[in-house]
XYZ file of C-alpha atoms in Angstrom:
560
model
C 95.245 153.078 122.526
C 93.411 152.232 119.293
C 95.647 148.912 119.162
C 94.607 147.977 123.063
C 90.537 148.735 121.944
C 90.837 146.675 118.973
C 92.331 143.722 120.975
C 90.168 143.704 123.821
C 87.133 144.164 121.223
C 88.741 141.041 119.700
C 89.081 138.804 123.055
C 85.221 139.492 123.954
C 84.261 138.288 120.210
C 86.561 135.428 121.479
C 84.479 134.601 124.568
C 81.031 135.238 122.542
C 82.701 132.931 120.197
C 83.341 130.815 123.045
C 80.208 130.800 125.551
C 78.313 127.646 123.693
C 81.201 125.765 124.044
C 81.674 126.813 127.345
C 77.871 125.800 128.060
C 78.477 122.216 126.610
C 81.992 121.632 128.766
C 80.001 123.672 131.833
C 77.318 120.607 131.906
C 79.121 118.109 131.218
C 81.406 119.291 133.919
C 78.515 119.398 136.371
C 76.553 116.789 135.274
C 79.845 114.550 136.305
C 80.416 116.210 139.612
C 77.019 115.542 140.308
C 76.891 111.877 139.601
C 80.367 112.188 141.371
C 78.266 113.268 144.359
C 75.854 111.119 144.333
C 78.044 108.438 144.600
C 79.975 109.730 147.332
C 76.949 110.239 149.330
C 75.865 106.785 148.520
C 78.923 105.313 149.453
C 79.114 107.691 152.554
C 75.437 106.364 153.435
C 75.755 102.847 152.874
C 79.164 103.043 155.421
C 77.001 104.135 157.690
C 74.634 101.864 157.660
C 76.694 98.949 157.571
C 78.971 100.094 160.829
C 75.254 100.466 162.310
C 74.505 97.270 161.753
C 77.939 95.571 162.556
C 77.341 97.783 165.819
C 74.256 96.319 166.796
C 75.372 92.977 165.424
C 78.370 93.050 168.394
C 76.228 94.014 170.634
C 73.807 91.294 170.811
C 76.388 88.746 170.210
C 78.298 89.708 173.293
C 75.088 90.253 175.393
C 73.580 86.478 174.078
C 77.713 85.542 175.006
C 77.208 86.977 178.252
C 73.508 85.315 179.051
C 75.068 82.136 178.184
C 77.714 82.498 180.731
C 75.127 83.041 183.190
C 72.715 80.470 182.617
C 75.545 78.309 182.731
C 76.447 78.968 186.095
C 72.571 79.395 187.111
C 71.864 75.894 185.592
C 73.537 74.270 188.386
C 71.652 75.892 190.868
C 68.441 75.363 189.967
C 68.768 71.862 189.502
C 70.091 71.558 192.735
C 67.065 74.072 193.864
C 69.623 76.070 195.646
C 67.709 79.163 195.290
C 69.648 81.152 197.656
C 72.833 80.320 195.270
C 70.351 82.335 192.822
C 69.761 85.368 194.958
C 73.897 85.384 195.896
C 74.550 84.697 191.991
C 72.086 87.987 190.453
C 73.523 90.183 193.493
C 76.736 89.474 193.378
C 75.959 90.297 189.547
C 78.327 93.850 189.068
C 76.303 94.917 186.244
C 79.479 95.705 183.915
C 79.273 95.698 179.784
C 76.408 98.284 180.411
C 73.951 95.781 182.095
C 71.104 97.238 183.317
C 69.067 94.040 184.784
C 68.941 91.084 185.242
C 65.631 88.532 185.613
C 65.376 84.630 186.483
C 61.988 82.630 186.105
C 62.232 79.605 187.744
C 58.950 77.589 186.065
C 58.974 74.875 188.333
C 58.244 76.345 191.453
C 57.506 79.933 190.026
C 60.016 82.117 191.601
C 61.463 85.433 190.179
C 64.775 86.210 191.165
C 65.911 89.537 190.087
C 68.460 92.583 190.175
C 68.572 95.962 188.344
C 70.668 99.311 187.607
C 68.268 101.235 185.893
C 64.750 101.147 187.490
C 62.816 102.766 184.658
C 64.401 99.675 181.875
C 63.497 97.166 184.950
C 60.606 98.236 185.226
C 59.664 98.020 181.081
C 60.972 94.566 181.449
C 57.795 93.163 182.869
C 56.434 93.483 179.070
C 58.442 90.517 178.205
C 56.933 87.218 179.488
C 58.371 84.104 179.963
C 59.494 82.172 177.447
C 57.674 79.039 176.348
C 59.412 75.758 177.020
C 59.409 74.858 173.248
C 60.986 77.620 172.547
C 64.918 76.863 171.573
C 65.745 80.466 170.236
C 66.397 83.476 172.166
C 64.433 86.096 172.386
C 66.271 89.514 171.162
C 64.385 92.849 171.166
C 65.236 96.725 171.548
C 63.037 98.974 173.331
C 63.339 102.452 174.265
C 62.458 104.473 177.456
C 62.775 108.323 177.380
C 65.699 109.527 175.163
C 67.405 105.796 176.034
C 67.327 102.578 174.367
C 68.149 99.192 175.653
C 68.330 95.604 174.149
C 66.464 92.857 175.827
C 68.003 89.232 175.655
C 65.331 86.381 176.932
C 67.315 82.688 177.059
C 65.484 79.266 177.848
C 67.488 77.278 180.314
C 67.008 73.545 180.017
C 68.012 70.269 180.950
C 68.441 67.497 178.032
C 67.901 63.974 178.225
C 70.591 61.533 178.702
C 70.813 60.791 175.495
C 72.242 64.168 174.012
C 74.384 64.209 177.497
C 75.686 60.651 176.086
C 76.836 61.852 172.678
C 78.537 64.751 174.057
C 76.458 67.870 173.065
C 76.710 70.960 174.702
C 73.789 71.288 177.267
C 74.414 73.780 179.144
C 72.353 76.414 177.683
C 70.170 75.241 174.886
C 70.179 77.548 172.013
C 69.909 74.514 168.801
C 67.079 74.973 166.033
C 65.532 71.873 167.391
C 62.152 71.352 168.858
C 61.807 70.706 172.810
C 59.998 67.273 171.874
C 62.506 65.848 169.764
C 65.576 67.208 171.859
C 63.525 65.217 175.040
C 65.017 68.278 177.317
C 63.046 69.646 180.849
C 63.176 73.742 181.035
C 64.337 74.675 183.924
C 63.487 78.428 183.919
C 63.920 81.202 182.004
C 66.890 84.304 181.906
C 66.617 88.271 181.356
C 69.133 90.268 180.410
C 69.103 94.170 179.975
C 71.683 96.301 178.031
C 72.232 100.094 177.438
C 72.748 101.001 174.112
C 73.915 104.688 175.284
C 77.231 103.903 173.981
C 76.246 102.742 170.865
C 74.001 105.232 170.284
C 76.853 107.565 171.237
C 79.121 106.291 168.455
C 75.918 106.140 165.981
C 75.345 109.774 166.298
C 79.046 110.704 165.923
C 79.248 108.533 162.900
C 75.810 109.856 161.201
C 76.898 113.527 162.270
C 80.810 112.353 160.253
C 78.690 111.420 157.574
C 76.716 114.659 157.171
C 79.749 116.421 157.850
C 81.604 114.311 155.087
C 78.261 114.720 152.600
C 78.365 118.496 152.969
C 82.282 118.496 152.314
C 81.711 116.540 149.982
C 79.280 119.158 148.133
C 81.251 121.861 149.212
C 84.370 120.362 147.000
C 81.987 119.433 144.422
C 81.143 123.245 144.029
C 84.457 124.159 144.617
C 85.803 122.027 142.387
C 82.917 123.504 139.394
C 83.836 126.822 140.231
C 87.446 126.106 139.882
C 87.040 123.804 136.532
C 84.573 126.590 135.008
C 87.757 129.456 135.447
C 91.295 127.319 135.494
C 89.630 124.544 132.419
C 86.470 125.531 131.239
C 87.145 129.385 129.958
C 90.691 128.501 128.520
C 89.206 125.901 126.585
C 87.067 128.120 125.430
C 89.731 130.690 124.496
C 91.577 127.828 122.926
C 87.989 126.702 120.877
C 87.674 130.015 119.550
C 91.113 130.427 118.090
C 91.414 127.231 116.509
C 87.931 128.094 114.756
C 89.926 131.506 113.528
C 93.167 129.334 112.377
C 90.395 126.779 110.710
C 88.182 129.857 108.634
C 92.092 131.128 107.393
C 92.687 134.198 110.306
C 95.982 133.893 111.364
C 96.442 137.526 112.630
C 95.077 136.691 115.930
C 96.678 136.397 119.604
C 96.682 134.109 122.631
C 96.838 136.383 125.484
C 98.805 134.216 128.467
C 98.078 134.794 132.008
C 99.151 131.690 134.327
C 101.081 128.787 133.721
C 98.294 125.652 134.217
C 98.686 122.893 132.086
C 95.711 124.301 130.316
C 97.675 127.472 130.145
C 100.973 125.778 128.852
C 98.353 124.532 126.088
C 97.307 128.134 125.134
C 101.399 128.683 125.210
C 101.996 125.997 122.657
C 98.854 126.747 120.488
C 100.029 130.098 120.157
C 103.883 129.146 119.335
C 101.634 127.070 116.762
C 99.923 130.070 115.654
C 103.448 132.350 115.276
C 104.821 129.189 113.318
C 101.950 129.022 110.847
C 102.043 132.913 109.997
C 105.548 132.274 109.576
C 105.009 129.886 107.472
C 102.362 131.439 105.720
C 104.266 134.839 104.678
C 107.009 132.369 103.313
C 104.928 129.954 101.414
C 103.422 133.380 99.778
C 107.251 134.592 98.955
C 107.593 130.883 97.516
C 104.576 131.151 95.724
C 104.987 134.520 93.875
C 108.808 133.250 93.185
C 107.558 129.853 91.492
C 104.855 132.341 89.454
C 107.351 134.745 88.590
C 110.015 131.558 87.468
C 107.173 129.713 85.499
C 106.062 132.745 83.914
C 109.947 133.359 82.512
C 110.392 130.447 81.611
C 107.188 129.810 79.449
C 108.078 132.962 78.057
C 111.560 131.504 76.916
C 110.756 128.112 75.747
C 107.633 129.493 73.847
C 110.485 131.959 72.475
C 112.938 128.767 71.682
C 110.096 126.941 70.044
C 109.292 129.425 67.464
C 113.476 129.954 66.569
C 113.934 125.858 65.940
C 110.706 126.042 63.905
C 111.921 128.712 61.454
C 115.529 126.620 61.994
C 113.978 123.833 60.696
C 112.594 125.281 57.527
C 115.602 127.220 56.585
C 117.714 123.578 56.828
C 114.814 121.823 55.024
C 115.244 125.289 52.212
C 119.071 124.348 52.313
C 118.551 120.287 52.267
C 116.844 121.192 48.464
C 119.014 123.693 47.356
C 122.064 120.477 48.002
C 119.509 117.929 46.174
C 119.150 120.812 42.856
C 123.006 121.154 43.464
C 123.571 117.938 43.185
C 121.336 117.393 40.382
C 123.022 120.288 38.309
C 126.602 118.043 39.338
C 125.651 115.409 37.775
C 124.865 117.503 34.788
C 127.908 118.935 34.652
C 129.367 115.606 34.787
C 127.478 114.221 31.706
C 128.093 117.472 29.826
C 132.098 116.107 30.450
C 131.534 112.827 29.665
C 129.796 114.103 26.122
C 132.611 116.798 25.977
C 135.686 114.474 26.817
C 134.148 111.821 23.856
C 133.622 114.673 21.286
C 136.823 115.735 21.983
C 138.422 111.700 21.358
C 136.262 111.763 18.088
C 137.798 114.905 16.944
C 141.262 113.728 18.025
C 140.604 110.722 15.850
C 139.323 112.483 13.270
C 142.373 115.647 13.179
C 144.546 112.216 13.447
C 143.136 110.333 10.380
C 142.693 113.433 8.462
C 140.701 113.527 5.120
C 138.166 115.161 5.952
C 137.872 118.257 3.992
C 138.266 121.407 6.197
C 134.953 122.620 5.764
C 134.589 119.498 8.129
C 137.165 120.878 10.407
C 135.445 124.522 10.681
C 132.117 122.669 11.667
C 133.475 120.479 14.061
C 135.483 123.533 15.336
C 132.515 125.668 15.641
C 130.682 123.004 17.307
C 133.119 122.434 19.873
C 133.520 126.203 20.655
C 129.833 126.303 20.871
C 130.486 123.662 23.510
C 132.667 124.844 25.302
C 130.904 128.354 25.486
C 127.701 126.177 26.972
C 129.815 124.358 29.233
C 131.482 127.810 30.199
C 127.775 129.054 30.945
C 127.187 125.981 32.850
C 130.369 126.268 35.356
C 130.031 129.822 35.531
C 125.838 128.953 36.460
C 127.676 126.450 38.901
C 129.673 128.858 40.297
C 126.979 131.251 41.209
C 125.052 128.137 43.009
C 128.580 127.559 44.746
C 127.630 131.316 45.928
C 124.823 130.754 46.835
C 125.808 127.659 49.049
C 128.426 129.934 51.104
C 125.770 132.580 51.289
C 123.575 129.458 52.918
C 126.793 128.317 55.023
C 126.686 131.767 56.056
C 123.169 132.002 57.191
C 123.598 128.322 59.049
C 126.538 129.681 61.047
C 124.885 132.544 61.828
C 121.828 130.599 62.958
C 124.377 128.102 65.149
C 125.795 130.828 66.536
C 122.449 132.236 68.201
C 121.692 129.102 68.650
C 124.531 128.504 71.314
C 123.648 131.724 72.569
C 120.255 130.883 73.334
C 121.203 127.668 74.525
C 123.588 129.378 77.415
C 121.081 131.602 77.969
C 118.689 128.681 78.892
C 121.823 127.035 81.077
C 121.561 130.392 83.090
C 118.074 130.627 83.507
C 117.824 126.914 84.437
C 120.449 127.341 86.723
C 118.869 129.885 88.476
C 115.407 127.692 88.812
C 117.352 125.249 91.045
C 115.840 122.164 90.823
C 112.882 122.961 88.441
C 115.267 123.797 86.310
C 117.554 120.463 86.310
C 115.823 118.681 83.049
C 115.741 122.186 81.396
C 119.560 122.717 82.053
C 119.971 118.895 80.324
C 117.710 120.372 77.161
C 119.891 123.146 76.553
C 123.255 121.880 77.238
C 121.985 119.085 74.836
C 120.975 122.188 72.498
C 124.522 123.924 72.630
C 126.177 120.804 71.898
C 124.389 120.111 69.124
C 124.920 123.802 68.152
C 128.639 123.327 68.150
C 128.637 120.465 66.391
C 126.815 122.404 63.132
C 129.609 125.145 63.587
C 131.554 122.068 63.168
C 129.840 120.478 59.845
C 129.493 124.263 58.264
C 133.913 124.968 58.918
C 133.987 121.657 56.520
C 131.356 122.778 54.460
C 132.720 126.391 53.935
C 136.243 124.644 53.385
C 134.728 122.249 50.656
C 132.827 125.235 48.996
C 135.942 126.932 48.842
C 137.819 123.789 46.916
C 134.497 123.777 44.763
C 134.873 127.465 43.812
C 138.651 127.305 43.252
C 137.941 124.594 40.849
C 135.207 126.030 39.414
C 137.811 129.388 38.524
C 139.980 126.852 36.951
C 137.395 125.199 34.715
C 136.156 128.646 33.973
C 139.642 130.006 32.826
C 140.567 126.803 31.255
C 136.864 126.701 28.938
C 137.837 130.674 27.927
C 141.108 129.129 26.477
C 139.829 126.516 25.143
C 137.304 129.183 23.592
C 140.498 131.372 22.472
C 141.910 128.399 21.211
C 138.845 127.258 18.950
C 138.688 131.068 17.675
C 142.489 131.162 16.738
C 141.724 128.145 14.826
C 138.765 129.668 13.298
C 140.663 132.344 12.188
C 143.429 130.234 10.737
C 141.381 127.639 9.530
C 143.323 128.721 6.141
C 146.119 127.094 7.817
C 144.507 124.456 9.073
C 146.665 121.643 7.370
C 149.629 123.504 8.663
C 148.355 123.538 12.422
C 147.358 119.897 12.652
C 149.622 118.660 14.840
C 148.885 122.023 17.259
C 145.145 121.570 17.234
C 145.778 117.604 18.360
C 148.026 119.130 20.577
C 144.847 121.295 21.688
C 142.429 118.614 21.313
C 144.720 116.704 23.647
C 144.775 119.355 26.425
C 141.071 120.024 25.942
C 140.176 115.979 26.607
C 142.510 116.071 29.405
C 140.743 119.850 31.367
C 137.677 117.903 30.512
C 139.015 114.574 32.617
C 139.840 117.154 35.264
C 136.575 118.658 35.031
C 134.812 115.513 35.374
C 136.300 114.203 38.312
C 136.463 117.411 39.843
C 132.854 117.591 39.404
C 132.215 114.046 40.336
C 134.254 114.985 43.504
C 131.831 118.036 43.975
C 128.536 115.454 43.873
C 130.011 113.346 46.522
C 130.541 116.409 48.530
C 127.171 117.900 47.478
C 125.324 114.424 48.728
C 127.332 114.484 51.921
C 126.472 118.188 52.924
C 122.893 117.140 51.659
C 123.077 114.286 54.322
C 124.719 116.251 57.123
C 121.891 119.040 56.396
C 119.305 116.450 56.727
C 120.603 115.177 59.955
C 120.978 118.636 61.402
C 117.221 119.001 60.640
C 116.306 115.976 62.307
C 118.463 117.044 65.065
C 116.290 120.189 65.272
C 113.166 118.915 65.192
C 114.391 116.553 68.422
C 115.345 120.070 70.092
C 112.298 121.163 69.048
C 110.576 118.508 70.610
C 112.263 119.031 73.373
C 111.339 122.567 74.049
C 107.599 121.709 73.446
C 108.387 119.443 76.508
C 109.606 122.200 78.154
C 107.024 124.361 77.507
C 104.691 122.024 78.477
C 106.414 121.618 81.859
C 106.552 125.344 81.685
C 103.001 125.484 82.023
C 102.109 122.355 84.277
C 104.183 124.287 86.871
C 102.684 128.164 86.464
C 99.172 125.975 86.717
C 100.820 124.520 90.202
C 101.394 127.933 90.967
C 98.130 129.164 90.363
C 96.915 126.637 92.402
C 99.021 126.762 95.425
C 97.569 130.332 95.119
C 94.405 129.417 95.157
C 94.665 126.714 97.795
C 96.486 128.917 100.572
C 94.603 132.514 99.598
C 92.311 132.129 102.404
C 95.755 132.211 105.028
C 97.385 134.780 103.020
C 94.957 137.796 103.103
């Protein structure tokens, strides 16, 4: 019940809506019926008057055809004076084609010859005198007598001169334009004719009563036809005005209520399929709407999440890029430290060779070469705690590539699941992931070179203690120094040829050091491209929760 109130409260706002418009189609409507009308009438009207005129236009034409005839065979007569020819001719006269009288003047000797039907027209004939002999036209006229009119026909009869008779003109009756003077003709009397127009008149009055009938028909319709435009055109319009100013202000939620199939009607029926299709359409852009929010929203979230893990990526491989350049720098230490080592060692080969030296010499140069080799012990064992500190770093950068191809399938899944919106994301991280594997890649090498590094460094490490041992044993038997000669070149030997070892193991290790420096370098630069990248993303990120927020905007007004 409350549903049926608030819809028929609804469909009279609709026609209040609708009554100016109404108004405006309403006299418009009427204003063209009416000059419609008007013109009907006129054209009704002017029909009428026209078939009046042709009628009375017959008429005379047949009565002046007639009154020729006449005078033709009157002509004769008079000429000959055969009056009683005349008086035979007008009685014998059987008054058809609605005659009514008949008159002839003869205006030589003054006779009247005449016969009649109708006594009263006869008798309102005698108004019309006879005709003067100059006159060449005849005389037409209508006249009336009680409810009856009649049309009077006068016609000059006249004789021509030879002349005209000569060239063949028709003489009988003369009816040309010209004078009686120049035409050199003798009148030989005069002719009356009287015709009922009853007939006429008849079909005048049928046609003007047709024509009032037709002009009141032709209102009626006109009315009809208002009436009929107001409730079958007019009010649906209206209907139709009203709810296309609701769909226009953003109110979807309203009906079309359809009672007759008109063409006006199958209008309402396909503005308010229209109207079912836009809420439709409505309730699914806002589904797509709060989706592409939702999305934009997650993903801005994510790449703003990405962007801060290849920022602190990028430090810790620019931390790890200067730890390789110190490395390096302490490998080429090392190295020089051999280099000086391996030449001491030749000198003191020469000089144990070319002995002469007393062996207060030998204990110095012994102490200084166990002093040596207990530096250059320091310095591999300080190298080998570096080399710890690089796995510790190939540690962290595997650790770091590992999340990193996590993240990156992460961002394949959520891109996926963006569809299309997505697709240059989805590139980003599978370009991520890849680049991810290939560090996993460049740190299994590294942590395999560290590994030769450290194994070398134990070596050099066990081989400077027995060097050390060595120097101490012949510290301790420097008493027996000249006996041990040939044993400490033997030493001196094995120490110069460790040292070789040591130098190119550690020239080895600076060539490895540089490379991992390089590949560390280009792994940075790789993540500040990635990096790059997910600023891009983040920027797109954004550009589409703004598009969002605008599509809100734009379509809140059809929403609510």
């Amino acid at each position: 019940m409350m549903t049926q109130r608030v819809q028929r409260s609804g469909e009279q706002r609709d026609e209040r809506q609708s009554i100016p418009f109404r108004r405006r189609i309403s006299t418009k409507a009427g204003v063209f019926l009416g000059v419609l009308f008007v013109f009907i009438c006129c054209g009704i009207w002017y029909s009428y008057y026209l078939c009046k005129q042709t009628v009375y236009e017959e008429i005379q034409q047949r009565g002046v055809w007639i009154a020729r005839n006449v005078g033709d065979k009157i002509r004769g007569a008079l000429l000959n004076k055969d009056y009683t020819r005349i008086e035979t001719i007008i009685k014998s006269f059987d008054f058809k084609e609605d005659i009514q009288y008949i008159k002839v003047f003869d205006t030589v000797n003054t006779q009247v010859f005449s016969q009649y039907k109708d006594s009263r027209a006869f008798s309102r004939s005698d108004v019309f005198q006879p005709l003067a002999c100059d006159q060449l036209v005849p005389e037409i006229s209508r006249f009336s007598v009680g409810n009856e009119r009649f049309l009077h026909i006068g016609l000059r009869i006249a004789q021509p001169s030879d002349i005209l008779q000569k060239q063949g003109v028709e003489t009988t009756v003369f009816l040309t334009q010209q004078p009686a003077s120049s035409a050199k003709s003798r009148c030989l009397g005069m002719l009356h004719l009287g015709f009922s127009l009853r007939a006429a008149d008849e079909t005048l009055r049928l046609l003007k009563i047709s024509s009032a009938l037709l002009t009141g028909g032709t209102l009626l319709l006109s009315c009809i036809g208002l009436v009929l435009l107001a409730q079958m055109v007019v009010r649906p319009l209206g209907r139709l005005s009203a709810l296309v100013s609701h769909m226009a202000a953003g109110e979807l939620r309203q009906t079309l209520p359809i009672t007759s199939t008109t063409e006006i009607q199958l209008l309402e029926v396909g503005l308010s399929n229209l109207l079912s299709a836009l809420q439709k359409c409505t309730a699914n852009l806002k589904n797509v709407k709060e989706y592409i929010a939702s999305t934009s929203e997650d993903i801005l979230d994510i790449t703003e999440e990405q962007v801060g893990v290849h920022q602190k990526q990028i430090m810790l491989m620019y931390r790890i890029s200067q730890n390789f350049d110190d490395l390096t720098t302490l490998s080429v230490q090392a190295a020089n430290s051999m280099t000086s080592m391996m030449q001491e060692g030749e000198s003191g080969l020469h000089i144990a060779k070319n002995s002469g030296k007393t062996i207060q010499d030998a204990i110095s140069s012994i102490e200084e070469i166990r002093e040596q080799v207990a530096k250059n012990t320091e310095r591999v064992m300080l190298l080998g705690e570096k080399i710890a500190q690089i796995d510790h770093v190939v540690k962290i950068i595997t650790t770091i590539a590992d999340q990193t191809k996590l993240i990156a399938f992460n961002a394949s899944i959520e891109a996926a699941g963006a569809g299309e919106a997505g697709g240059r994301f989805s590139v980003v991280a599978t370009e991520v992931r890849r680049l991810a594997n290939t560090v996993v890649e460049s740190v299994e090498e590294m942590k395999n070179s560290v590994s030769a590094i450290q194994t070398s460094a134990s070596e050099l490490i066990l081989s400077s203690e027995t060097g050390i041992h060595k120097v101490n044993q012949g510290t301790s038997l420097i008493a027996e120094i000249g006996q041990i000669v040939q044993h400490r070149i033997t030493a001196l030997n094995t120490i110069a040829q460790a040292a070789q070892k040591i130098s190119d193991t550690l020239q080895q290790q600076q060539l490895q050091t540089s490379s991992m420096a390089e590949s560390v370098k280009e792994i940075a630069s790789s993540s500040e491209q990635i990096l790059e990248t997910a600023k891009r993303a983040s920027e797109i990120a954004r550009d589409l929760h703004d598009y969002a927020e605008k599509l809100t905007t734009a379509t809140q007004q059809f929403l609510t």
